[in-house]
Every structure is written in structure tokens, then in C-alpha cells.
Amino acid sequence: MKILVAVKRVIDYNVQIRVKEDGTGVVTDNVKMSTNPPDDNAIEEAVKLKEAGKATEVVAVSVGEEKAQETVRKALAVGADRGILVKADGVIEPLAVSKILQKVVEKEKPDLVFMGKQAIDDDCNQTGQMLAALLNWPQATFASKIEVKDKSLEVTREIDEGLETIEVNVPAIVTCDLRLNEPRYASLPNIMKAKKKPIEQITASDLGVDTKPRIEQIKVEEPPKRKAGIKVASVEELVQKLKNEAKVI
Ligand code: AMP
């Protein structure tokens, strides 16, 4: 079973995001970038399946600028066998990413595509679903447990009411939740070994996909600053303030 895993390069989740002065976006220059966190879970799960003898090859793919190669390289350092970088500049919206991934799937013919449930930069939660629609493959989103059966997967997914378990036939798209597993750290010897693993580079236009944005971003602004709180002396005072000042009860 061959698994393709989509990994996105995003601003590191520990970075305090700053909006550009002209309101055209957020500052990315000299900002630490990392793999989108649930994509680390997706890679980890694929590598675990390979270690368990249930997967034969794990291929990591990223769409983005040249530097996204670092993200692919990190996936190789934690156990992916080879990488693909699809070069495309600027903002690549989920529809364009899913069209690119569709072309990569048609070429690579994986049995499974693992992705993150959501990218922490755009918060779209769309790419996996769109890819499943484009390929006409079943999808299991928000996976917090995956069990490989003969020609299907049993996936436990987090929903508002609790946990739901579904069975999907392979080939399938699975989008991974943070609770799925504990991603490993890349050891120094594995980082060195990853430098020798192949990364194929292609461009979005080689695949015939138009990546021109369809959404116009009008303005980005900081959320309003939170006002300082006050301390109250008693529950009675709190209730009185909530009633008469905040008028929320
Ligand atoms: P989104 O729909 O933007 O929230 O992204 C959901 C998932 O799609 C991410 O967790 C990634 O696995 C994948 N994805 C989105 N954009 C990219 C990209 N540029 N390169 C590789 N994978 C991506």
C-alpha cells in the first residue's frame, strides 16, 4: 500500500503573528516557518503503517515556493521515503492545491492520501474534501484513529457529539486530527540520511494547473486589544456588575 502525504509550510504555531503595516497580510519575512501541525500527524501515521509492514512506500508532497523543500525534507527525516515539491509562487488557495494533488495522485497512483485536517494559516479545512470530490474517492475527515483492514480503513473521527467510527474503501483520502498520534522528532542521523533521499521538483504549470487566486483579500487587521479586567471583592459584587454594568445577565 502506497501512501501520499500532503505537507504544508506555514508560520510556526509558536510565533506571535503580526499584521503588515499596510494591512495587506501578515509578516512572513524572518519569521520561523514549520510543517502545519496536523500534517506532522499525517506523516507520523503513514510512517507507523510502513513500520508495521502495512504500507510499502510513503511519499511526501508539498505545494509552494522553493523553501517548501525544507518541509518535504523534514518529512523525509522522520521516515518518508521520497518527496515531491510542486513549485508555485504566492498564495495557493485550497482549490488550486487540490487540483495539483489530483494530478500528483493520477501520476503516483497511491492507495491512500493522508493530509492534515486544517492548515493553521488559512484555517480553510477544505483541501482534503475538495481532493476527494475531484478524485471521486471516499473521505474520512478529522481522523483520531486509523485501522487498516483488507481493502478498507476503519477510521474514528471527532465530531461535535463525540466519536464516530466509519469504514471507507481504499483508495481514500484521510485528513488527520492532532489526537491521532504523537509525532516523533527527527534524530540527527536521520536528518543527515534525509539529505540523500530524492525530492522531485515540478511546477504547477507543468501539471497544467492555474494557481491564480479566486479570492480577493481586501484587508487584514489585528483583533481589537482586550481591555484590562477588574477584581471584584465578592460574588455579590460580581453579579451586580454583570447585571448593571455589563448587562449580560
Ligand atoms: P486547508 O484546506 O488549507 O485547511 O488544508 C488542509 C490540509 O491540506 C493541510 O493540512 C495539508 O495537509 C493540505 N495542504 C493544504 N495546502 C497545502 C500545500 N500548499 N501543500 C501541501 N499540502 C497542503
Short mmCIF file of C-alpha atoms and ligand atoms in Angstrom, two decimals:
data_model
loop_
_atom_site.label_atom_id
_atom_site.label_comp_id
_atom_site.label_asym_id
_atom_site.label_seq_id
_atom_site.Cartn_x
_atom_site.Cartn_y
_atom_site.Cartn_z
CA MET A 1 0.00 0.00 0.00
CA LYS A 2 1.45 3.33 -1.09
CA ILE A 3 0.65 6.47 0.92
CA LEU A 4 0.95 10.04 -0.34
CA VAL A 5 1.10 12.64 2.44
CA ALA A 6 0.46 16.36 1.85
CA VAL A 7 2.58 18.67 3.99
CA LYS A 8 2.19 22.44 4.04
CA ARG A 9 4.79 25.01 5.12
CA VAL A 10 3.17 27.50 7.48
CA ILE A 11 4.22 30.08 10.08
CA ASP A 12 5.30 28.15 13.19
CA TYR A 13 2.45 27.79 15.70
CA ASN A 14 4.55 29.42 18.45
CA VAL A 15 5.09 32.65 16.52
CA GLN A 16 3.16 35.74 17.58
CA ILE A 17 1.54 36.73 14.28
CA ARG A 18 1.98 40.37 13.22
CA VAL A 19 -0.12 42.15 10.63
CA LYS A 20 1.75 44.15 7.96
CA GLU A 21 1.51 47.90 8.42
CA ASP A 22 -0.31 48.37 5.11
CA GLY A 23 -2.92 45.71 6.06
CA THR A 24 -2.16 43.53 3.01
CA GLY A 25 -1.37 40.40 5.03
CA VAL A 26 0.76 39.08 7.86
CA VAL A 27 4.52 39.47 8.26
CA THR A 28 6.38 36.38 6.99
CA ASP A 29 9.90 37.83 6.48
CA ASN A 30 12.39 36.45 9.02
CA VAL A 31 9.58 34.51 10.70
CA LYS A 32 10.07 30.88 11.76
CA MET A 33 8.23 28.50 9.44
CA SER A 34 7.34 24.86 10.19
CA THR A 35 5.21 21.99 8.97
CA ASN A 36 1.49 22.55 9.52
CA PRO A 37 0.94 20.65 12.85
CA PRO A 38 -1.73 18.09 11.75
CA ASP A 39 0.43 17.31 8.70
CA ASP A 40 3.08 16.04 11.16
CA ASN A 41 0.41 13.64 12.46
CA ALA A 42 -0.35 12.57 8.89
CA ILE A 43 3.33 11.78 8.20
CA GLU A 44 3.69 10.01 11.56
CA GLU A 45 0.71 7.76 10.84
CA ALA A 46 1.97 6.88 7.38
CA VAL A 47 5.46 6.07 8.73
CA LYS A 48 3.95 3.95 11.52
CA LEU A 49 1.96 1.97 8.95
CA LYS A 50 5.15 1.42 6.97
CA GLU A 51 6.99 0.27 10.10
CA ALA A 52 4.11 -2.12 10.84
CA GLY A 53 4.52 -3.63 7.36
CA LYS A 54 1.12 -2.31 6.23
CA ALA A 55 2.45 0.36 3.85
CA THR A 56 5.15 -0.10 1.24
CA GLU A 57 6.09 3.49 0.43
CA VAL A 58 5.47 6.93 1.94
CA VAL A 59 5.74 9.91 -0.42
CA ALA A 60 5.59 13.46 0.98
CA VAL A 61 4.33 16.25 -1.27
CA SER A 62 4.25 19.99 -0.72
CA VAL A 63 2.96 22.81 -2.90
CA GLY A 64 4.58 26.19 -2.54
CA GLU A 65 7.70 28.22 -3.04
CA GLU A 66 11.23 26.77 -3.22
CA LYS A 67 11.58 26.95 0.58
CA ALA A 68 8.76 24.41 1.00
CA GLN A 69 11.52 21.94 0.16
CA GLU A 70 12.53 22.21 3.85
CA THR A 71 9.08 20.92 4.81
CA VAL A 72 9.43 17.96 2.46
CA ARG A 73 12.94 17.34 3.79
CA LYS A 74 11.61 17.26 7.36
CA ALA A 75 9.04 14.63 6.33
CA LEU A 76 11.91 12.59 4.85
CA ALA A 77 13.85 12.95 8.12
CA VAL A 78 11.01 11.36 10.10
CA GLY A 79 10.63 8.43 7.74
CA ALA A 80 9.05 9.32 4.39
CA ASP A 81 10.84 7.57 1.51
CA ARG A 82 10.86 10.32 -1.08
CA GLY A 83 9.44 13.74 -1.73
CA ILE A 84 7.77 15.86 -4.37
CA LEU A 85 7.84 19.65 -4.40
CA VAL A 86 5.32 21.34 -6.67
CA LYS A 87 6.62 24.85 -7.07
CA ALA A 88 4.11 27.68 -7.18
CA ASP A 89 4.51 31.27 -6.01
CA GLY A 90 2.19 33.43 -3.95
CA VAL A 91 -0.96 32.35 -2.17
CA ILE A 92 -2.15 28.96 -3.40
CA GLU A 93 -5.78 28.51 -2.46
CA PRO A 94 -7.20 25.11 -1.43
CA LEU A 95 -8.91 24.55 -4.80
CA ALA A 96 -5.61 25.02 -6.66
CA VAL A 97 -3.77 22.78 -4.15
CA SER A 98 -6.39 20.05 -4.54
CA LYS A 99 -6.21 20.25 -8.36
CA ILE A 100 -2.41 19.93 -8.12
CA LEU A 101 -2.71 16.99 -5.70
CA GLN A 102 -5.23 15.37 -8.06
CA LYS A 103 -2.60 15.45 -10.84
CA VAL A 104 0.06 14.06 -8.46
CA VAL A 105 -2.32 11.26 -7.42
CA GLU A 106 -3.06 10.41 -11.07
CA LYS A 107 0.70 10.09 -11.67
CA GLU A 108 1.74 8.40 -8.42
CA LYS A 109 -1.34 6.17 -8.01
CA PRO A 110 -1.24 5.93 -4.19
CA ASP A 111 -3.75 3.79 -2.29
CA LEU A 112 -4.18 6.43 0.38
CA VAL A 113 -3.70 10.17 0.71
CA PHE A 114 -3.10 11.45 4.24
CA MET A 115 -3.43 15.17 4.92
CA GLY A 116 -3.91 17.50 7.85
CA LYS A 117 -7.47 18.31 8.88
CA GLN A 118 -6.77 22.03 8.54
CA ALA A 119 -3.93 24.43 7.78
CA ILE A 120 -3.27 26.79 10.70
CA ASP A 121 -2.54 29.75 8.41
CA ASP A 122 -5.74 29.90 6.35
CA ASP A 123 -7.89 27.69 8.64
CA CYS A 124 -9.73 26.57 5.50
CA ASN A 125 -10.38 22.87 6.22
CA GLN A 126 -11.18 22.40 2.52
CA THR A 127 -8.29 20.81 0.63
CA GLY A 128 -8.91 17.16 1.62
CA GLN A 129 -12.61 17.40 0.92
CA MET A 130 -12.05 19.06 -2.47
CA LEU A 131 -9.45 16.46 -3.43
CA ALA A 132 -11.86 13.65 -2.53
CA ALA A 133 -14.51 15.29 -4.72
CA LEU A 134 -12.12 15.80 -7.64
CA LEU A 135 -10.92 12.17 -7.48
CA ASN A 136 -14.36 10.81 -6.61
CA TRP A 137 -12.73 8.90 -3.70
CA PRO A 138 -14.24 8.28 -0.27
CA GLN A 139 -13.01 10.55 2.50
CA ALA A 140 -12.60 10.24 6.26
CA THR A 141 -12.01 13.63 7.84
CA PHE A 142 -10.76 14.51 11.36
CA ALA A 143 -9.28 11.04 11.92
CA SER A 144 -8.21 10.37 15.50
CA LYS A 145 -7.67 6.61 14.96
CA ILE A 146 -6.99 4.62 11.80
CA GLU A 147 -7.15 0.84 11.48
CA VAL A 148 -6.16 -0.78 8.22
CA LYS A 149 -8.42 -3.65 7.14
CA ASP A 150 -8.11 -5.77 3.99
CA LYS A 151 -9.26 -3.29 1.33
CA SER A 152 -10.69 -0.68 3.63
CA LEU A 153 -9.92 1.51 6.62
CA GLU A 154 -11.78 1.85 9.89
CA VAL A 155 -11.50 5.47 10.94
CA THR A 156 -12.57 7.01 14.22
CA ARG A 157 -13.35 10.69 13.77
CA GLU A 158 -14.01 13.52 16.14
CA ILE A 159 -17.42 15.10 15.70
CA ASP A 160 -19.34 17.61 17.84
CA GLU A 161 -21.25 14.88 19.65
CA GLY A 162 -18.17 12.74 20.40
CA LEU A 163 -16.52 10.00 18.37
CA GLU A 164 -17.83 8.39 15.21
CA THR A 165 -16.35 5.28 13.57
CA ILE A 166 -16.72 4.81 9.84
CA GLU A 167 -15.39 2.37 7.26
CA VAL A 168 -14.07 3.67 3.94
CA ASN A 169 -12.91 1.67 0.94
CA VAL A 170 -9.38 2.16 -0.32
CA PRO A 171 -8.32 4.29 -2.23
CA ALA A 172 -9.34 7.05 0.14
CA ILE A 173 -8.47 10.47 1.47
CA VAL A 174 -7.92 10.77 5.22
CA THR A 175 -7.50 14.11 6.98
CA CYS A 176 -5.74 13.78 10.32
CA ASP A 177 -6.52 15.24 13.71
CA LEU A 178 -3.89 16.24 16.30
CA ARG A 179 -5.07 13.43 18.60
CA LEU A 180 -4.21 10.73 16.06
CA ASN A 181 -0.70 10.12 17.38
CA GLU A 182 2.42 11.74 18.87
CA PRO A 183 4.70 12.87 16.01
CA ARG A 184 8.33 11.85 16.53
CA TYR A 185 11.28 14.21 16.42
CA ALA A 186 13.82 13.79 13.65
CA SER A 187 17.11 12.44 15.03
CA LEU A 188 20.38 13.95 13.77
CA PRO A 189 21.43 10.77 11.90
CA ASN A 190 18.01 10.67 10.20
CA ILE A 191 18.27 14.35 9.26
CA MET A 192 21.63 13.54 7.62
CA LYS A 193 20.17 10.46 5.86
CA ALA A 194 17.22 12.52 4.61
CA LYS A 195 19.63 14.75 2.68
CA LYS A 196 20.27 11.79 0.35
CA LYS A 197 16.60 10.96 -0.21
CA PRO A 198 15.24 12.18 -3.56
CA ILE A 199 12.92 15.19 -3.94
CA GLU A 200 11.37 15.55 -7.37
CA GLN A 201 10.69 19.15 -8.34
CA ILE A 202 7.94 20.13 -10.73
CA THR A 203 5.90 23.28 -11.23
CA ALA A 204 2.17 23.84 -11.02
CA SER A 205 2.22 24.89 -14.68
CA ASP A 206 3.95 21.58 -15.65
CA LEU A 207 0.81 19.96 -14.25
CA GLY A 208 -1.40 22.41 -16.17
CA VAL A 209 -2.98 23.88 -13.03
CA ASP A 210 -3.81 27.57 -12.90
CA THR A 211 -2.98 28.78 -9.38
CA LYS A 212 -4.28 32.35 -9.82
CA PRO A 213 -6.24 33.25 -6.64
CA ARG A 214 -10.01 33.43 -6.99
CA ILE A 215 -10.47 35.20 -3.69
CA GLU A 216 -9.50 38.84 -3.28
CA GLN A 217 -8.23 39.63 0.19
CA ILE A 218 -9.37 43.15 0.93
CA LYS A 219 -7.79 43.89 4.30
CA VAL A 220 -6.12 42.15 7.22
CA GLU A 221 -6.29 43.75 10.65
CA GLU A 222 -5.38 42.90 14.24
CA PRO A 223 -8.26 41.87 16.50
CA PRO A 224 -9.19 44.65 18.99
CA LYS A 225 -6.94 44.66 22.06
CA ARG A 226 -8.57 43.12 25.14
CA LYS A 227 -9.31 45.64 27.86
CA ALA A 228 -7.75 45.00 31.26
CA GLY A 229 -10.02 43.15 33.70
CA ILE A 230 -11.01 44.25 37.19
CA LYS A 231 -11.02 42.41 40.50
CA VAL A 232 -14.22 42.17 42.48
CA ALA A 233 -14.39 41.67 46.25
CA SER A 234 -17.34 39.29 46.39
CA VAL A 235 -19.74 37.16 44.35
CA GLU A 236 -22.50 39.71 45.11
CA GLU A 237 -20.41 42.49 43.55
CA LEU A 238 -19.69 40.28 40.50
CA VAL A 239 -23.40 39.55 39.98
CA GLN A 240 -24.29 43.23 40.43
CA LYS A 241 -21.66 44.27 37.82
CA LEU A 242 -22.73 41.58 35.34
CA LYS A 243 -26.35 42.75 35.77
CA ASN A 244 -25.98 46.52 35.83
CA GLU A 245 -22.72 47.30 34.02
CA ALA A 246 -22.07 44.50 31.53
CA LYS A 247 -25.83 43.84 31.27
CA VAL A 248 -25.22 40.19 30.37
CA ILE A 249 -27.48 38.58 32.98
P1 AMP B 1 -6.66 23.64 4.36
O1 AMP B 1 -7.78 23.12 3.50
O2 AMP B 1 -5.95 24.84 3.74
O3 AMP B 1 -7.10 23.91 5.78
O4 AMP B 1 -5.54 22.49 4.40
C1 AMP B 1 -5.84 21.17 4.80
C2 AMP B 1 -4.67 20.25 4.50
O5 AMP B 1 -4.41 20.23 3.09
C3 AMP B 1 -3.34 20.64 5.15
O6 AMP B 1 -3.27 20.17 6.47
C4 AMP B 1 -2.34 19.92 4.22
O7 AMP B 1 -2.25 18.52 4.53
C5 AMP B 1 -3.01 20.06 2.85
N1 AMP B 1 -2.48 21.26 2.17
C6 AMP B 1 -3.06 22.48 2.08
N2 AMP B 1 -2.26 23.33 1.39
C7 AMP B 1 -1.15 22.63 1.06
C8 AMP B 1 0.07 22.94 0.35
N3 AMP B 1 0.29 24.15 -0.13
N4 AMP B 1 0.98 21.95 0.20
C9 AMP B 1 0.75 20.71 0.69
N5 AMP B 1 -0.35 20.36 1.37
C10 AMP B 1 -1.30 21.30 1.54
#
